[in-house]
Amino acid sequence: IKQKLFALCHSFIEERIATAKTAIEMAQNSANEETKSSAGDKYETGRAMAQLEIEKSSVQLAEALKQKKVLDQIFPESKMLIVQLGSLVYTNQGNYYLSIPAGKMEIDAITYYAISSASPIGAVLIGLKAGASVTFNRKEIVIEKMV
């Protein structure tokens, strides 16, 4: 299951990287195609909007590349004794894969949540062992098993 979740996270992040690169390229092309017209302000406004889009997409690309580096640190075949990056944690409140914030995933009709170790729930689970319990959002979370 961890290999499948890892593969889904990898696909998720590759798609985000490709989307951000495409958006940057399209905005750059748009800025390059703007031509001076009799309304000079329109030209400047179009270029400024394209530049803002490039900056926004560049931030998204940088974040996606950071998340890819996090994924590169995970070895899905590793056995875990405590909750850490790469752990698959089964709890009474849900199943969590500590990797990147890729959200809800389903494998064989079972729901898993790919979360960052820096997320609120991820930070609470880090360092715990199977059988441990912790209170989060006024709910008791019991770690049933870890993989």
XYZ file of C-alpha atoms in Angstrom:
147
model
C 0.000 0.000 0.000
C 2.829 2.428 0.841
C 4.310 1.953 -2.644
C 0.925 2.750 -4.212
C 0.458 5.831 -2.024
C 4.008 6.938 -2.808
C 3.320 6.539 -6.547
C 0.090 8.563 -6.244
C 1.924 11.333 -4.374
C 4.646 11.307 -7.004
C 2.067 11.636 -9.813
C 0.317 14.418 -7.879
C 3.494 16.465 -7.507
C 4.675 15.872 -11.095
C 1.308 17.149 -12.308
C 1.611 20.268 -10.127
C 5.105 20.928 -11.475
C 3.950 20.525 -15.078
C 0.915 22.772 -14.507
C 3.037 25.526 -12.962
C 5.602 25.342 -15.782
C 2.847 25.534 -18.388
C 1.263 28.544 -16.662
C 4.631 30.332 -16.555
C 5.225 29.608 -20.241
C 1.746 30.810 -21.228
C 2.078 34.010 -19.198
C 5.516 34.662 -20.694
C 4.151 34.163 -24.208
C 1.270 36.492 -23.395
C 3.671 39.162 -22.151
C 5.831 38.782 -25.255
C 2.826 39.118 -27.579
C 1.659 42.386 -26.014
C 2.365 45.093 -28.547
C 2.411 48.837 -28.123
C -0.855 50.292 -29.215
C -2.198 53.818 -29.238
C -3.347 53.131 -25.697
C 0.044 52.788 -23.996
C -1.541 52.117 -20.607
C -3.260 49.016 -21.976
C 0.110 47.624 -23.064
C 1.665 48.275 -19.647
C -1.350 46.803 -17.839
C -1.231 43.633 -19.958
C 2.484 43.170 -19.309
C 2.024 43.813 -15.577
C -0.776 41.253 -15.372
C 1.350 38.700 -17.207
C 4.264 39.414 -14.854
C 1.998 38.879 -11.817
C 0.851 35.567 -13.284
C 4.472 34.514 -13.850
C 5.348 35.398 -10.249
C 2.339 33.512 -8.854
C 3.100 30.433 -10.945
C 6.791 30.636 -10.013
C 5.863 30.497 -6.321
C 3.651 27.463 -6.993
C 6.480 25.812 -8.943
C 8.989 26.455 -6.145
C 6.593 24.954 -3.586
C 5.986 21.896 -5.773
C 9.733 21.399 -6.228
C 10.197 21.601 -2.429
C 7.540 18.922 -2.010
C 9.277 16.782 -4.635
C 12.462 17.002 -2.532
C 10.469 15.777 0.470
C 9.221 12.829 -1.587
C 12.798 12.068 -2.635
C 13.611 11.484 1.064
C 10.962 8.751 1.409
C 11.750 5.088 0.908
C 8.357 3.332 0.777
C 9.824 -0.102 1.508
C 11.245 1.038 4.886
C 9.754 -0.387 8.089
C 8.926 2.239 10.685
C 9.062 1.846 14.476
C 7.889 5.386 15.188
C 5.766 7.774 13.150
C 8.011 9.741 10.802
C 8.202 10.927 7.204
C 7.129 7.995 5.028
C 4.985 6.307 7.706
C 1.563 4.908 6.948
C -0.440 5.318 10.149
C -3.752 3.573 10.765
C -5.773 5.295 13.506
C -9.295 5.104 14.884
C -9.908 8.481 13.176
C -8.455 7.744 9.714
C -5.422 6.498 7.827
C -2.560 8.896 7.252
C 0.443 8.717 4.939
C 3.073 11.196 6.121
C 4.576 12.566 2.938
C 3.299 15.658 1.141
C -0.058 17.419 1.428
C -1.695 15.599 -1.488
C -5.024 15.074 0.274
C -7.514 12.242 0.114
C -6.601 9.085 -1.804
C -8.401 5.788 -2.239
C -6.834 2.397 -2.747
C -8.942 -0.769 -2.772
C -11.940 1.175 -1.383
C -9.937 2.327 1.655
C -9.420 6.052 2.212
C -5.996 7.432 3.065
C -4.912 11.012 3.618
C -1.505 12.070 2.318
C -0.407 14.739 4.765
C 2.709 16.724 5.533
C 4.583 16.054 8.753
C 4.250 19.818 9.331
C 0.430 19.673 9.167
C -1.373 19.951 12.516
C -2.286 16.247 12.633
C 1.089 15.205 11.216
C 2.958 17.191 13.872
C 0.898 15.518 16.611
C 1.571 12.005 15.269
C 5.348 12.386 14.663
C 7.419 10.334 17.103
C 4.554 8.173 18.386
C 4.431 4.375 18.273
C 1.650 1.886 17.529
C -0.721 1.714 20.485
C -0.103 5.344 21.488
C -2.969 7.759 21.846
C -3.121 11.531 21.645
C -5.844 14.163 21.821
C -6.331 16.275 18.713
C -9.222 18.715 18.243
C -10.813 17.301 21.410
C -10.842 13.788 19.927
C -8.732 10.897 21.098
C -6.662 9.437 18.276
C -5.340 5.939 18.852
C -2.609 4.595 16.565
C -3.874 1.128 15.728
C -0.913 0.148 13.560
C 1.911 1.573 11.505
C 3.580 0.444 8.340
